[in-house]
C-alpha positions as a printed NumPy array, in Angstrom:
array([[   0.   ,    0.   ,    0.   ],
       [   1.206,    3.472,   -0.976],
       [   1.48 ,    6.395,    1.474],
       [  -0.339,    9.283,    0.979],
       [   2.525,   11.06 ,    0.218],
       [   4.167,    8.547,   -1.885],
       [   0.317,    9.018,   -3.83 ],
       [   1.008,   12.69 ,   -4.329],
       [   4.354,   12.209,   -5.468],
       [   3.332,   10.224,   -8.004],
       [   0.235,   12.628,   -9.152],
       [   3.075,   15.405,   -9.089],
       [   5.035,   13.672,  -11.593],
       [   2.186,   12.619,  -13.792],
       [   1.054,   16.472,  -14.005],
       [   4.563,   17.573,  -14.784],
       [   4.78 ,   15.323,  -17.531],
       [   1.167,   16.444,  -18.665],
       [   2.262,   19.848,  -18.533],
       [   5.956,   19.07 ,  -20.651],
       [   3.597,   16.989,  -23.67 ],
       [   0.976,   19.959,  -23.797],
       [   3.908,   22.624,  -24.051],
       [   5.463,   20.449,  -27.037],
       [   2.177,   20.221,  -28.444],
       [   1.814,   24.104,  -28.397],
       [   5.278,   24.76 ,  -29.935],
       [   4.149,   25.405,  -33.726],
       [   6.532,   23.197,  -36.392],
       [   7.996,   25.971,  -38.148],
       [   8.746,   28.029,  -35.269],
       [  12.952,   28.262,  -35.311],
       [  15.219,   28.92 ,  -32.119],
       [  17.414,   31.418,  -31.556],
       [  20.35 ,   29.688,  -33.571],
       [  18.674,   28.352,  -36.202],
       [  17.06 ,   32.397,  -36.833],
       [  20.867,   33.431,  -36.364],
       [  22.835,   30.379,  -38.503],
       [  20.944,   31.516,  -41.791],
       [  22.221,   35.287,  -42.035],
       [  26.025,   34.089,  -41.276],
       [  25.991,   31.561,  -43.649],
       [  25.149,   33.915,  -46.033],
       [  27.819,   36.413,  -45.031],
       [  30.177,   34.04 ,  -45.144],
       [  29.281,   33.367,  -48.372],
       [  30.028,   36.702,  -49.107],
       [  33.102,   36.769,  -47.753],
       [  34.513,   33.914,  -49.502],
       [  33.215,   35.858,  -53.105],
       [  34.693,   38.824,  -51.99 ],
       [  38.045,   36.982,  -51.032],
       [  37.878,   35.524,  -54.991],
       [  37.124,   38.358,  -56.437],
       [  39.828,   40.191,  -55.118],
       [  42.074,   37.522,  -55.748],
       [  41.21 ,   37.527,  -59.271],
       [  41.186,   41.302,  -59.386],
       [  45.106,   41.623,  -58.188],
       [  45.875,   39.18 ,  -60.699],
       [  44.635,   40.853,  -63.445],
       [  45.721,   44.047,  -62.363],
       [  49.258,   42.621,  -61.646],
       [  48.705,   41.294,  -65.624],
       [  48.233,   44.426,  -67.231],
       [  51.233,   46.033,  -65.369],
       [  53.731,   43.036,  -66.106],
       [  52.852,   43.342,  -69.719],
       [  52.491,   47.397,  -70.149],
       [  55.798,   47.207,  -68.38 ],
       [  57.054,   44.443,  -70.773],
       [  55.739,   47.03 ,  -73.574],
       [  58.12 ,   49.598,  -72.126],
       [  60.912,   47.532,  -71.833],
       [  60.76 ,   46.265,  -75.347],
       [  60.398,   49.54 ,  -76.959],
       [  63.358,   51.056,  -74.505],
       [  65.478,   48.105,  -75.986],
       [  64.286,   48.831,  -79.666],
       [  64.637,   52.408,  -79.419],
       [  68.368,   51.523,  -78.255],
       [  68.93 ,   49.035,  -80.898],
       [  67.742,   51.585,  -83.656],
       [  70.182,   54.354,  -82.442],
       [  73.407,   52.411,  -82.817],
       [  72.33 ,   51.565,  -86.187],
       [  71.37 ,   54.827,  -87.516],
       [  75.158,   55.883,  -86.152],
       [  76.341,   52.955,  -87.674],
       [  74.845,   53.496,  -91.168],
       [  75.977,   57.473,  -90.868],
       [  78.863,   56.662,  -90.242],
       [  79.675,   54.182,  -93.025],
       [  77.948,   56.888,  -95.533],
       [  80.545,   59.53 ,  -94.18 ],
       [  83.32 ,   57.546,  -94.681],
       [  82.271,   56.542,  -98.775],
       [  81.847,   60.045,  -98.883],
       [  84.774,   61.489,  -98.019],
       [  87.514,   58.601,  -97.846],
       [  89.656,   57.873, -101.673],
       [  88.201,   55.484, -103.408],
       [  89.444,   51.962, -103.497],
       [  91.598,   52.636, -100.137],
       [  90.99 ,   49.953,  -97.079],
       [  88.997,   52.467,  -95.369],
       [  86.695,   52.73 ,  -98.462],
       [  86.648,   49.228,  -99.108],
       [  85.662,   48.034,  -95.197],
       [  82.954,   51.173,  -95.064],
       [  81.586,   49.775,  -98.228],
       [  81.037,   46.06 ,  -97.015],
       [  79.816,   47.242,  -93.473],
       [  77.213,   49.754,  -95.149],
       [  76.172,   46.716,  -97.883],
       [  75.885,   44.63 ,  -94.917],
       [  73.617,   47.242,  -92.914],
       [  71.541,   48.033,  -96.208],
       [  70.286,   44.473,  -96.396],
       [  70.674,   43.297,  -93.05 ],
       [  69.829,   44.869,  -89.546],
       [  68.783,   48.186,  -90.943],
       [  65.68 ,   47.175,  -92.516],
       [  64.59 ,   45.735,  -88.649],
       [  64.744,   49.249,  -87.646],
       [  64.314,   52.027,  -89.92 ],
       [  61.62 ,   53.995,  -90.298],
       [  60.359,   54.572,  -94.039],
       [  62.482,   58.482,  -94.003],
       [  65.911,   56.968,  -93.106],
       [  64.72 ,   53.705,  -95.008],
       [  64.299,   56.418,  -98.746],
       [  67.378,   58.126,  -97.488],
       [  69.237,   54.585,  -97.259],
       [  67.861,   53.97 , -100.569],
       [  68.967,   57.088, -101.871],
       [  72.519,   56.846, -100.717],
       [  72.796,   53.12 , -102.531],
       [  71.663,   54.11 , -105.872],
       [  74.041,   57.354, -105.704],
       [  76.799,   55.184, -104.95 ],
       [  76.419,   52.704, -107.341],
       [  76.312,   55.73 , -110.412],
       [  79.425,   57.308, -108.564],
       [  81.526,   53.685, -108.545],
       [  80.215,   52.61 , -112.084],
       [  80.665,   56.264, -113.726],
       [  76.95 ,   56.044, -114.64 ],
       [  76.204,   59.612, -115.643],
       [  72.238,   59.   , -117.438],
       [  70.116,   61.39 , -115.449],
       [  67.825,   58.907, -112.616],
       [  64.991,   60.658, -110.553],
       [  64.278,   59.907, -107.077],
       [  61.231,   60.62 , -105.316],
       [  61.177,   61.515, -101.143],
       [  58.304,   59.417,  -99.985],
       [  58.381,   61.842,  -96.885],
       [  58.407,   65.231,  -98.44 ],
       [  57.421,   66.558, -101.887],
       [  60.576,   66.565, -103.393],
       [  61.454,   65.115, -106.947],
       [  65.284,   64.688, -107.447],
       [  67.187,   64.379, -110.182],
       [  70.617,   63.298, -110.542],
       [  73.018,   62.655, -113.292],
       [  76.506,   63.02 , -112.604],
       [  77.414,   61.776, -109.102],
       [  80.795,   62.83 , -107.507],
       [  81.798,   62.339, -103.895],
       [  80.905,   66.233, -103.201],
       [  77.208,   64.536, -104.275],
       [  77.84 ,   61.351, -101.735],
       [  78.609,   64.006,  -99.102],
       [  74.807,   65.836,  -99.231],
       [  73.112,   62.117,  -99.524],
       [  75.082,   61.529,  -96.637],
       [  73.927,   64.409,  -94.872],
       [  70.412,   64.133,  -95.912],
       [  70.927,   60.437,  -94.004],
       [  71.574,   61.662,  -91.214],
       [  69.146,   64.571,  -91.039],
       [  66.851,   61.774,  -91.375],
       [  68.022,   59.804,  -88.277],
       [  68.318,   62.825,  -85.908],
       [  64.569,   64.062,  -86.575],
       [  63.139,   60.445,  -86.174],
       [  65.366,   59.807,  -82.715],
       [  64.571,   63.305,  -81.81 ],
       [  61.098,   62.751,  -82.191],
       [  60.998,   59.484,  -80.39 ],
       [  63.008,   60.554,  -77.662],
       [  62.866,   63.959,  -76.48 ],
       [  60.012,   65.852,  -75.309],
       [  57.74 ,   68.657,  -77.413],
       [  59.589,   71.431,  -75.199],
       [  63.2  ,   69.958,  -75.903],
       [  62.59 ,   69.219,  -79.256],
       [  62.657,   72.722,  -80.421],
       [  66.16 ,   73.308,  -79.529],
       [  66.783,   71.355,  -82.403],
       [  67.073,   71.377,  -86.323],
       [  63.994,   69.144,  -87.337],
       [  64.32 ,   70.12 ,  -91.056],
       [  66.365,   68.486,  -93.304],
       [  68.032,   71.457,  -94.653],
       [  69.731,   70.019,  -97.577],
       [  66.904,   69.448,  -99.128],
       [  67.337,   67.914, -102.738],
       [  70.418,   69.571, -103.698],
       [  72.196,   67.607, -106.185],
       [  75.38 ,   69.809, -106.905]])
């Protein structure tokens, strides 16, 4: 036989858990806790962090991209802008020499090979279509002055309006086309190189013009 309080003990419990099933009951399905109302929003910043984090990633790449290769860009024309210098001076100076040294001498003779080598060589990598008629020019002059070819031959400047004629061609003639060479180089280097300002402390017409005589 149970006690009386042993009986309400019992009829304690058994409303306690009567009172636990009703509350579970009452909870609606859908309702969410605290965490799971909290989880959601995080997830999605995270989400948003990890995009960000990519995005920027790819971002700096690209950016880092454009500056190797502008910087490549730079560095390439620097080197061909160098490159093109020594060969102007080269040719220049090979078109002085037939134009001033005697015929036939070992001076002549080397300056001859070294500009034929030039003409049809490295030059055409690098000149620019002024020096390239001035080259032309030069060649076609020399070859009248070494083969005594005195028939009258026109030559047209592709960068001016100039018409030349020539017929006899002496070294006094070699000299000018010479000249008119180099004009050539200095305005295209000037050009290239210098600023607007410090270009006009400088010659930039070729003042020889078309003189043949």
């Amino acid at each position: 036989m149970l006690t009386d309080i042993e009986k309400e003990k019992i009829k304690l419990e058994e409303e306690y858990r009567e009172e636990l099933k009703k509350g579970k009951e009452e909870k609606k399905p859908d309702e969410k806790t605290f965490y799971d109302k909290v989880d959601g929003p995080l997830k999605l910043l995270q989400g948003v962090a990890i995009a960000a984090g990519i995005f920027a990633t790819i971002f700096q790449y690209v950016s880092n991209s454009r500056s190797e290769r502008a910087e490549a860009r730079r560095e390439y024309q620097k080197s061909f802008y160098e490159a093109q210098m020594s060969v102007y001076a080269e040719a220049v100076s090979f078109t002085a020499t037939l134009s001033t040294a005697t015929p036939d001498s070992a001076e002549y003779v080397e300056a001859r090979g070294k500009f034929l080598q030039l003409f049809w060589g490295r030059m055409s990598m690098f000149e620019d279509k002024c020096v390239e008629a001035k080259m032309v020019e030069f060649k076609m002059l020399l070859n009248k002055f070494e083969q005594k070819d005195y028939k009258p031959v026109i030559f047209k400047d592709p960068c001016s309006s100039l018409v030349c004629t020539f017929g006899f061609v002496d070294q006094k003639i070699l000299e000018k086309s010479s000249l008119r060479l180099a004009h050539a180089c200095r305005i295209y280097t000037i050009k290239t190189w210098l600023p607007e300002k410090e270009q006009l402390k400088y010659n930039l017409i070729d003042t020889f013009g078309c003189q043949t005589k």
